[in-house]
CSV table of C-alpha atoms and ligand atoms in Angstrom, one decimal:
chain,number,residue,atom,x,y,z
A,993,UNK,CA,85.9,-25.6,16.7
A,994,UNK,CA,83.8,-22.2,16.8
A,995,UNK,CA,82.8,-20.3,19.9
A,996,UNK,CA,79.2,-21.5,18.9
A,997,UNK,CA,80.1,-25.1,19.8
A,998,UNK,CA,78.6,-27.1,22.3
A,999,UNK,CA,78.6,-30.8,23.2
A,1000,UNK,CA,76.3,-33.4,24.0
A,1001,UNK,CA,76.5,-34.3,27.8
A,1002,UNK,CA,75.5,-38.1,28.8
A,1003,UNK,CA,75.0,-39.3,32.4
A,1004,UNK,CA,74.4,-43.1,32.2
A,1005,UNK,CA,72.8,-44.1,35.4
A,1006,UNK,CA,72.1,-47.6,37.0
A,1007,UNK,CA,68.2,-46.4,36.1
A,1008,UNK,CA,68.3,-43.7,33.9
A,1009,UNK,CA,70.1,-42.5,30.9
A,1010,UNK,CA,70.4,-38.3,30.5
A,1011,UNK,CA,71.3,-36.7,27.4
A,1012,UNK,CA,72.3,-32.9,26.8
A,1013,UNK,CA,73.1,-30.5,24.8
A,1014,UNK,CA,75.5,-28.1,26.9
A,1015,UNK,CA,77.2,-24.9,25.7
A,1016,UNK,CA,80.3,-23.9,26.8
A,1017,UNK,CA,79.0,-21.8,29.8
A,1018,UNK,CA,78.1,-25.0,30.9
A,1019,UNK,CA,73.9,-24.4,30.5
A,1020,UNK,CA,71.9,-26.8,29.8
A,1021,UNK,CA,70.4,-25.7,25.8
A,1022,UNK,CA,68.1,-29.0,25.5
A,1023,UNK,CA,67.7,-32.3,27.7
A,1024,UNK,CA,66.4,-35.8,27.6
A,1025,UNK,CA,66.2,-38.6,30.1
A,1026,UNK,CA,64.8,-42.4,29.7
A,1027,UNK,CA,65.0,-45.2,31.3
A,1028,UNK,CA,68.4,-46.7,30.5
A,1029,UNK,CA,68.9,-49.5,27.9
A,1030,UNK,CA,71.0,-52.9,29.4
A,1031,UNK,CA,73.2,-55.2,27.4
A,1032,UNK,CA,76.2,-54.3,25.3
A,1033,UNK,CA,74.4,-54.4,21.6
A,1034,UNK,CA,71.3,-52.4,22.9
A,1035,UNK,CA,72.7,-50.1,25.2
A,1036,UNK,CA,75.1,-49.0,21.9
A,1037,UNK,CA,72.3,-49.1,19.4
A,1038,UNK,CA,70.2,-46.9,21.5
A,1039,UNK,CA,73.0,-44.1,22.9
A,1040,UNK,CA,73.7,-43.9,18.7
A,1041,UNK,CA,69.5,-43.2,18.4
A,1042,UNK,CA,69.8,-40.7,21.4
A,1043,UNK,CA,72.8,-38.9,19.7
A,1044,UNK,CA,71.4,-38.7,16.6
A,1045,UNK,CA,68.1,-37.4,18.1
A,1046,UNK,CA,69.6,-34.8,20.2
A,1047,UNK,CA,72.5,-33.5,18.1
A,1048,UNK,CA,72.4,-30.0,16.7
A,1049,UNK,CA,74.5,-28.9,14.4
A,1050,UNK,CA,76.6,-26.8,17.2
A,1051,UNK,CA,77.6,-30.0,18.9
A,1052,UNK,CA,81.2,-30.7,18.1
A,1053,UNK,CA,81.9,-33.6,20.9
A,1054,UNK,CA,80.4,-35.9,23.0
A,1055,UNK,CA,80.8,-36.6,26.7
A,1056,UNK,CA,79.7,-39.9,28.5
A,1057,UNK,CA,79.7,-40.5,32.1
A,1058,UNK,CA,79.5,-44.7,33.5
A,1059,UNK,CA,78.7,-45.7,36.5
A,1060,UNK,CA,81.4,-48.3,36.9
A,1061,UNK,CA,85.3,-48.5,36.2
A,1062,UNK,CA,86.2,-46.5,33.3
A,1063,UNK,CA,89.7,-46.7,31.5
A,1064,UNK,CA,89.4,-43.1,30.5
A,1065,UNK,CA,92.5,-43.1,28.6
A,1066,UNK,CA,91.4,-45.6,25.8
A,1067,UNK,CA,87.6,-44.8,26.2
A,1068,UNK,CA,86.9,-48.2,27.2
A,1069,UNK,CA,84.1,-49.3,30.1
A,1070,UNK,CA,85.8,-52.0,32.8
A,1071,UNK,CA,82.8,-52.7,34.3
A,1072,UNK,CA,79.6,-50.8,34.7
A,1073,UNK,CA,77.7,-52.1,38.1
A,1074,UNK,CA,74.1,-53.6,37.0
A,1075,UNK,CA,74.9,-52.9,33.4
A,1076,UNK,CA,76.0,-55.2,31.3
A,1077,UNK,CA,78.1,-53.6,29.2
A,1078,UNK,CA,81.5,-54.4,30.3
A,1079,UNK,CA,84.3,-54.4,27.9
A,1080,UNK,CA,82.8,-52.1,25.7
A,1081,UNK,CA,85.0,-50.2,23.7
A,1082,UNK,CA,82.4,-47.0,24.2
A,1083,UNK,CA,84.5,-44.0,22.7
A,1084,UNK,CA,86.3,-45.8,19.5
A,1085,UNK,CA,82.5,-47.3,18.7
A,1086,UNK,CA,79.6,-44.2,19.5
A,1087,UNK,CA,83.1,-41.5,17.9
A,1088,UNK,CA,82.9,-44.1,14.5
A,1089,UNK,CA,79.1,-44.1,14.6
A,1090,UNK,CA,78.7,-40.4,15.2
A,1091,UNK,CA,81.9,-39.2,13.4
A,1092,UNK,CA,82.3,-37.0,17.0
A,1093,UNK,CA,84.8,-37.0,19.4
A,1094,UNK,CA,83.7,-39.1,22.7
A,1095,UNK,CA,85.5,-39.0,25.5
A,1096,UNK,CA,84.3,-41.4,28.6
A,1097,UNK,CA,84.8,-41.1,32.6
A,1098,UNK,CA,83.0,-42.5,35.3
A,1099,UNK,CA,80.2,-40.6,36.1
A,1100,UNK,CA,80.9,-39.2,39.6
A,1101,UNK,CA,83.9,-37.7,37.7
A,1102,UNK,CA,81.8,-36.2,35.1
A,1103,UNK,CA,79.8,-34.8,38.2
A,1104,UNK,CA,82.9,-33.4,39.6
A,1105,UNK,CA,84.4,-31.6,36.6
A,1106,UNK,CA,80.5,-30.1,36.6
A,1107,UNK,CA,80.4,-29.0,40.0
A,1108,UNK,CA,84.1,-27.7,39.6
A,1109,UNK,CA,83.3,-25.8,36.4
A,1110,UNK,CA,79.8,-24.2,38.0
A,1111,UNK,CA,78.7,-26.0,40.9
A,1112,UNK,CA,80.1,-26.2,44.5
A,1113,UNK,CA,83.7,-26.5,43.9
A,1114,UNK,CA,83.2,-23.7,41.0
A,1115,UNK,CA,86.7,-22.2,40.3
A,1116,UNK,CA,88.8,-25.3,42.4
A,1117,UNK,CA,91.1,-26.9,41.0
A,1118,UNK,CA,91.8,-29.7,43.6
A,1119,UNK,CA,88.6,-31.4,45.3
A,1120,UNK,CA,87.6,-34.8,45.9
A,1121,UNK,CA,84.1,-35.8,46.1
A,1122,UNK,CA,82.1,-38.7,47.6
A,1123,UNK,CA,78.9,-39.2,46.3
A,1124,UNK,CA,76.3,-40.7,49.0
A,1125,UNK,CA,74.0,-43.1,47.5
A,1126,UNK,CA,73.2,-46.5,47.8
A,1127,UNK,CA,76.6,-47.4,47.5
A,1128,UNK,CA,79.4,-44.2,47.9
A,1129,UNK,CA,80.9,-43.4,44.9
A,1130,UNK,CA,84.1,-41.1,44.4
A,1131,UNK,CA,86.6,-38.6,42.5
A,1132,UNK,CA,89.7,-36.7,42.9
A,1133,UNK,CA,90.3,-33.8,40.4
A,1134,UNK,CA,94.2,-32.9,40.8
A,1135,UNK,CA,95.0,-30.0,38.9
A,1136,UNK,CA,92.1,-29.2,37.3
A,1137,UNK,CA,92.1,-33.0,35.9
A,1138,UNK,CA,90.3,-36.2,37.2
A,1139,UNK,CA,92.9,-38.9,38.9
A,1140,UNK,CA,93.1,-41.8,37.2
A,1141,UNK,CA,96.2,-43.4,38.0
A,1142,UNK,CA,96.6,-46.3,36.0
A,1143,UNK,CA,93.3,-46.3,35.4
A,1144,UNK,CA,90.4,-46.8,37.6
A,1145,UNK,CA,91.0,-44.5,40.9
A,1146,UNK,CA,88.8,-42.5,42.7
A,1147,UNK,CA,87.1,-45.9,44.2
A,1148,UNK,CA,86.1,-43.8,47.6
A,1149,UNK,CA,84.1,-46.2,48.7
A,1150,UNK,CA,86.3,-48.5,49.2
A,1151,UNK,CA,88.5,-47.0,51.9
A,1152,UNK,CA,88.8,-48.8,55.2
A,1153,UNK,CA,87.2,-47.3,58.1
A,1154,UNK,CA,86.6,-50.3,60.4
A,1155,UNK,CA,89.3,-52.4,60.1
A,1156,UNK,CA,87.6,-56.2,60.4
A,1157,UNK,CA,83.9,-54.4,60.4
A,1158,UNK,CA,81.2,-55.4,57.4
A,1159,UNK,CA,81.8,-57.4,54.8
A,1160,UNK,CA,81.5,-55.0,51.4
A,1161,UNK,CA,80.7,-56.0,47.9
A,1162,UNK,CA,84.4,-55.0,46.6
A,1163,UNK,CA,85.3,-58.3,48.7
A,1164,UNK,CA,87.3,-56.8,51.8
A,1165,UNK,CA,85.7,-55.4,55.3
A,1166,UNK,CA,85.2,-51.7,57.0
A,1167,UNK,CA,84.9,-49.9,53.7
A,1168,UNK,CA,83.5,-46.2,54.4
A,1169,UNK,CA,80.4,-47.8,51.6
A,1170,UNK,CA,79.4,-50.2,54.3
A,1171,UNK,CA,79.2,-47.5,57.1
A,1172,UNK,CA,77.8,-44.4,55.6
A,1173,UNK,CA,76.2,-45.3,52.8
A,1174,UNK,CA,72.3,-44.7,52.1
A,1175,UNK,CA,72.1,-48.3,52.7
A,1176,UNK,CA,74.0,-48.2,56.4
A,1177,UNK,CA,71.7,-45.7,57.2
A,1178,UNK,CA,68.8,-47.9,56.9
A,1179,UNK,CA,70.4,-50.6,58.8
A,1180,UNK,CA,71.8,-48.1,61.5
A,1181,UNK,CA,67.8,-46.9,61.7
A,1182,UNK,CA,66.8,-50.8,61.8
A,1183,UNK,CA,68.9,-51.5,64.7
A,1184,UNK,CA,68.5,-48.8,66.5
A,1185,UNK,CA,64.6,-49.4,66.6
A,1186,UNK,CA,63.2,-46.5,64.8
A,1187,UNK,CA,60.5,-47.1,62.2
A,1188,UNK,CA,62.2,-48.8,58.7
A,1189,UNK,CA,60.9,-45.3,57.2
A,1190,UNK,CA,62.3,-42.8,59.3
A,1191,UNK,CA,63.9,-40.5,56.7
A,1192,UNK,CA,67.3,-38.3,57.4
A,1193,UNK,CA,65.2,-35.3,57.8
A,1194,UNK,CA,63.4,-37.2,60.6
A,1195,UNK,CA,66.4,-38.2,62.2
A,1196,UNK,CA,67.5,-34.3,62.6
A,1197,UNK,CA,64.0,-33.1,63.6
A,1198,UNK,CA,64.4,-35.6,66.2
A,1199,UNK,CA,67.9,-35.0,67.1
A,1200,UNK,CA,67.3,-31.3,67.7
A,1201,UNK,CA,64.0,-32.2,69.8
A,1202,UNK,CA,66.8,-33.7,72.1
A,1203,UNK,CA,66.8,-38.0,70.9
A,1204,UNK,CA,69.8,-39.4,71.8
A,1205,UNK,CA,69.1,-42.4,70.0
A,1206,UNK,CA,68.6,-40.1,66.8
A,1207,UNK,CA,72.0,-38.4,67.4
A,1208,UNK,CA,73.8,-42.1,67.9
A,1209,UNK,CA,72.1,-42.8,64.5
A,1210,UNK,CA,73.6,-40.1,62.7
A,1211,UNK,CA,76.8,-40.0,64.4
A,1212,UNK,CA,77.3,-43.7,64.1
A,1213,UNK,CA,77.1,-42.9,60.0
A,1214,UNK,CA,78.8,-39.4,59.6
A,1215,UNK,CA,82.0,-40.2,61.9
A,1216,UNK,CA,83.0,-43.3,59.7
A,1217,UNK,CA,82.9,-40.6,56.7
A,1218,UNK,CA,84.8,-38.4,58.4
A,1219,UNK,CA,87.3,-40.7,59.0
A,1220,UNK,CA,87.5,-41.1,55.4
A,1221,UNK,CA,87.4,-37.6,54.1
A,1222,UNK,CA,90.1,-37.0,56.8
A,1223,UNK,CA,92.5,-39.9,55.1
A,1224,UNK,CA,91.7,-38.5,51.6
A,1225,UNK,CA,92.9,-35.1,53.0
A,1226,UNK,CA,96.2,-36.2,53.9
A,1227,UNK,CA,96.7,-38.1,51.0
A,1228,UNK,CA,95.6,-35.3,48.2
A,1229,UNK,CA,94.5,-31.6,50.8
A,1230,UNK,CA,92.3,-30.5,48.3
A,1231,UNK,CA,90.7,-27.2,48.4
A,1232,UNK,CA,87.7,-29.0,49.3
A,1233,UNK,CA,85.4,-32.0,49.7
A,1234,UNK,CA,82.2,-31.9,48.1
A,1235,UNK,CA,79.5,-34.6,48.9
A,1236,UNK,CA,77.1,-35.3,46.2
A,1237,UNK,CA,74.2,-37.7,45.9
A,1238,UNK,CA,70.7,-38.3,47.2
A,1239,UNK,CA,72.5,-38.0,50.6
A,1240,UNK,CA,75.4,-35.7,50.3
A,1241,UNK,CA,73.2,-32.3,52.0
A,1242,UNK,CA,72.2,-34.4,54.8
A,1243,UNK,CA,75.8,-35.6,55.0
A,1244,UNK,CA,77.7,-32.6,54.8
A,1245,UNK,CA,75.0,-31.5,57.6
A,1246,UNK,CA,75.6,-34.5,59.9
A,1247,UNK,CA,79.1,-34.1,59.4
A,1248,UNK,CA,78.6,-30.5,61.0
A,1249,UNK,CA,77.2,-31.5,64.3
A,1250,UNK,CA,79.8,-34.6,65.1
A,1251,UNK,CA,82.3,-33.8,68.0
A,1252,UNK,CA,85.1,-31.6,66.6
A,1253,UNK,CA,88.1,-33.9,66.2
A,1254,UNK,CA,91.5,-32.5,66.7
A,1255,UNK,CA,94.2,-33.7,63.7
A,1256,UNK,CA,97.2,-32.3,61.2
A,1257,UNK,CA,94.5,-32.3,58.5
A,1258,UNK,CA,91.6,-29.3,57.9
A,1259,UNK,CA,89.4,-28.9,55.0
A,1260,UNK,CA,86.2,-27.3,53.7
A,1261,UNK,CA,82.8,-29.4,53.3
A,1262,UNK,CA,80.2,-28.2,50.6
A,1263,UNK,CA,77.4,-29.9,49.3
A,1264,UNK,CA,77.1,-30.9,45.8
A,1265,UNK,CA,75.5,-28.1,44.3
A,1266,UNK,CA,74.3,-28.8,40.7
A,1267,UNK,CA,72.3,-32.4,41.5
A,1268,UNK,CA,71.0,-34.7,38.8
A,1269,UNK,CA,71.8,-31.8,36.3
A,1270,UNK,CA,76.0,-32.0,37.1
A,1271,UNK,CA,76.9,-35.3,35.0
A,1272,UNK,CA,75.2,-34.1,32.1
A,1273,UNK,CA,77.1,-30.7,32.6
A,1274,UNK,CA,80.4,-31.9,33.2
A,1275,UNK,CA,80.5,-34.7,30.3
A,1276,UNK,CA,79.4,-31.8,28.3
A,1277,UNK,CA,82.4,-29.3,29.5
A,1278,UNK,CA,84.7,-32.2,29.2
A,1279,UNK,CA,84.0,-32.6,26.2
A,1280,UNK,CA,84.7,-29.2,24.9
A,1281,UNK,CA,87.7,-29.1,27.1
A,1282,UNK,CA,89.1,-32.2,25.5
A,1283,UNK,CA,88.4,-30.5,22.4
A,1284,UNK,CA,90.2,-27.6,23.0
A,1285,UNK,CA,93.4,-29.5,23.7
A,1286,UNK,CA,93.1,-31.6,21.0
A,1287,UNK,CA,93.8,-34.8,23.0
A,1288,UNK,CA,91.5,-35.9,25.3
A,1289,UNK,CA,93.8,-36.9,28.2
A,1290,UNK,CA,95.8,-33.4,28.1
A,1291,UNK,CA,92.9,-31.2,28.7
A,1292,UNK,CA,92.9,-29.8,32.1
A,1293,UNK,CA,89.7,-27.5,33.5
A,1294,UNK,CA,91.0,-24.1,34.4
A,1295,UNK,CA,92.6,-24.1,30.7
A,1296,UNK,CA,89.2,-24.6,29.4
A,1297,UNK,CA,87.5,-22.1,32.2
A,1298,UNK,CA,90.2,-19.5,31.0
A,1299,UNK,CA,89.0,-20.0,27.8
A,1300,UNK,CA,85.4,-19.8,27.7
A,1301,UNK,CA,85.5,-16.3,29.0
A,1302,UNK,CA,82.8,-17.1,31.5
A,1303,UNK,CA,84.5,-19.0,34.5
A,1304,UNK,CA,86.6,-17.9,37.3
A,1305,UNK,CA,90.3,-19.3,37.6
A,1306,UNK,CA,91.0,-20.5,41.2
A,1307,UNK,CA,93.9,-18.4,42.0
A,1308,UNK,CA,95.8,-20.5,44.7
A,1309,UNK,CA,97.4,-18.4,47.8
A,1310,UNK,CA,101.1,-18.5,47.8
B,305,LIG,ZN1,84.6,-52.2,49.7
């Protein structure tokens, strides 16, 4: 691998596919986005087309973030949300038709290892991220790596908040997903009897004209997440939690103006800082990093910030 080599950074959506070509600064060289392609035989076929579209002859590796349960480790895709491409063996297939090195993560992940690398966390090595979307998505980077545990963690949405409280997808009740999510705020906007398209910026215009009921919406949906962020810090105290997603600013600001709460367990907020642009950055980075190690599952981020020259090492205090 030469100091000219970049990778090609994929960010596979429930709607749209992005494909880039990413140096190892982490800036974005070239870009494509689509609609994406369902089913397991198209969806393949097509990512091939992409690559072969979009490669240069710098790129040395290939990063691909899912949005679904990911086992990393053997490059396979669990399960993939409204995609049908479960059970695909994505990294052994697209490395044999592209003679590259793929790894796979799920795609908040890849967002995370972006934001980590030149975004909000830039420089941390610990974080864990909720992204706020329809649903709530999640990651934990320990040590400059994402968690897997034995193979699909970082499931954030799933924690329990409200013990006997909404029913969720995932089959149990009270997970943070069905309190704070994009979709709980609509409802919490619904049944407070504001307009169905009051927007988040409307409910904080309102809230600082003096609304109560604007303030009960937006506390009823930030102190569920805080709850959650708080449990997450005494589980992993990262350096920081970063919320990402359509919603993260307007969560990280909610989260601001709740009632301080008194507890063992303090941490910094930031807002994602990279947007739409961070999967395609950090499947890129992660690619090179795995490159750089050799082995996929032994790369680790600061090694590869080190290494690029470019990047800051987070120096933790003794
Ligand atoms: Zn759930």
């Amino acid at each position: 691998m030469t100091d000219s080599a970049t990778a090609l950074g994929i960010d596979v959506g429930g709607t749209n596919l992005r494909i880039a070509e990413i140096d190892a600064a982490g800036r974005i060289l070239s870009r494509h986005a689509e609609r994406v392609t369902n089913g397991r035989d198209a969806f393949s076929n097509r990512l091939a087309e992409l690559v072969a579209t979009h490669r240069s002859p710098n790129v040395a590796a290939i990063g691909i973030g899912i949005p679904g349960r990911v086992d990393a480790a053997a490059g396979l895709v669990l399960s993939a949300g409204y995609l049908d491409i479960g059970g695909l063996p994505l990294a052994g297939w697209l490395g044999t038709a592209t003679r590259l090195p793929v790894v796979v993560e799920n795609d908040c992940s890849m967002a995370l290892i972006g934001e980590c690398a030149v975004g909000a966390a830039r420089g941390a090595e610990n974080v864990v991220m909720f992204t706020i979307g329809t649903g709530i998505g999640g990651a934990i980077i320990q040590g400059g790596r994402p968690l897997h545990g034995h193979a699909t963690a970082g499931q954030l949405g799933h924690i329990t908040v409200r013990p006997g409280g909404e029913r969720c997808n995932c089959g149990r009740q009270g997970c943070v997903e069905t309190t704070s999510s994009g979709t709980s705020l609509g409802r919490l906007i619904r049944e407070a009897g504001l307009a169905t398209d009051t927007t988040v910026q409307g409910l904080f215009a309102r809230s600082d004209a003096g609304d109560d009921v604007a303030t009960a919406v937006l506390r009823a949906w930030a102190e569920p997440m805080r709850d959650a962020a708080t449990s997450m810090a005494a589980a992993f105290d990262p350096d920081l939690v970063v919320f990402g997603g359509g919603l993260g600013g307007a969560m990280v600001r909610a989260l601001g103006r709740l009632p301080p709460e008194t507890s063992w367990y303090n941490y910094d907020i930031r807002p994602a800082a990279l947007g739409d642009d961070a999967g395609i950055i950090g499947g890129g980075l992660w690619a090179l990093a795995s490159l750089r190690r050799g082995k996929a599952p032994q790369a680790s981020l600061p090694a590869f910030a080190a290494e690029a020259g470019h990047l800051p090492v987070f120096n933790p205090q003794p």
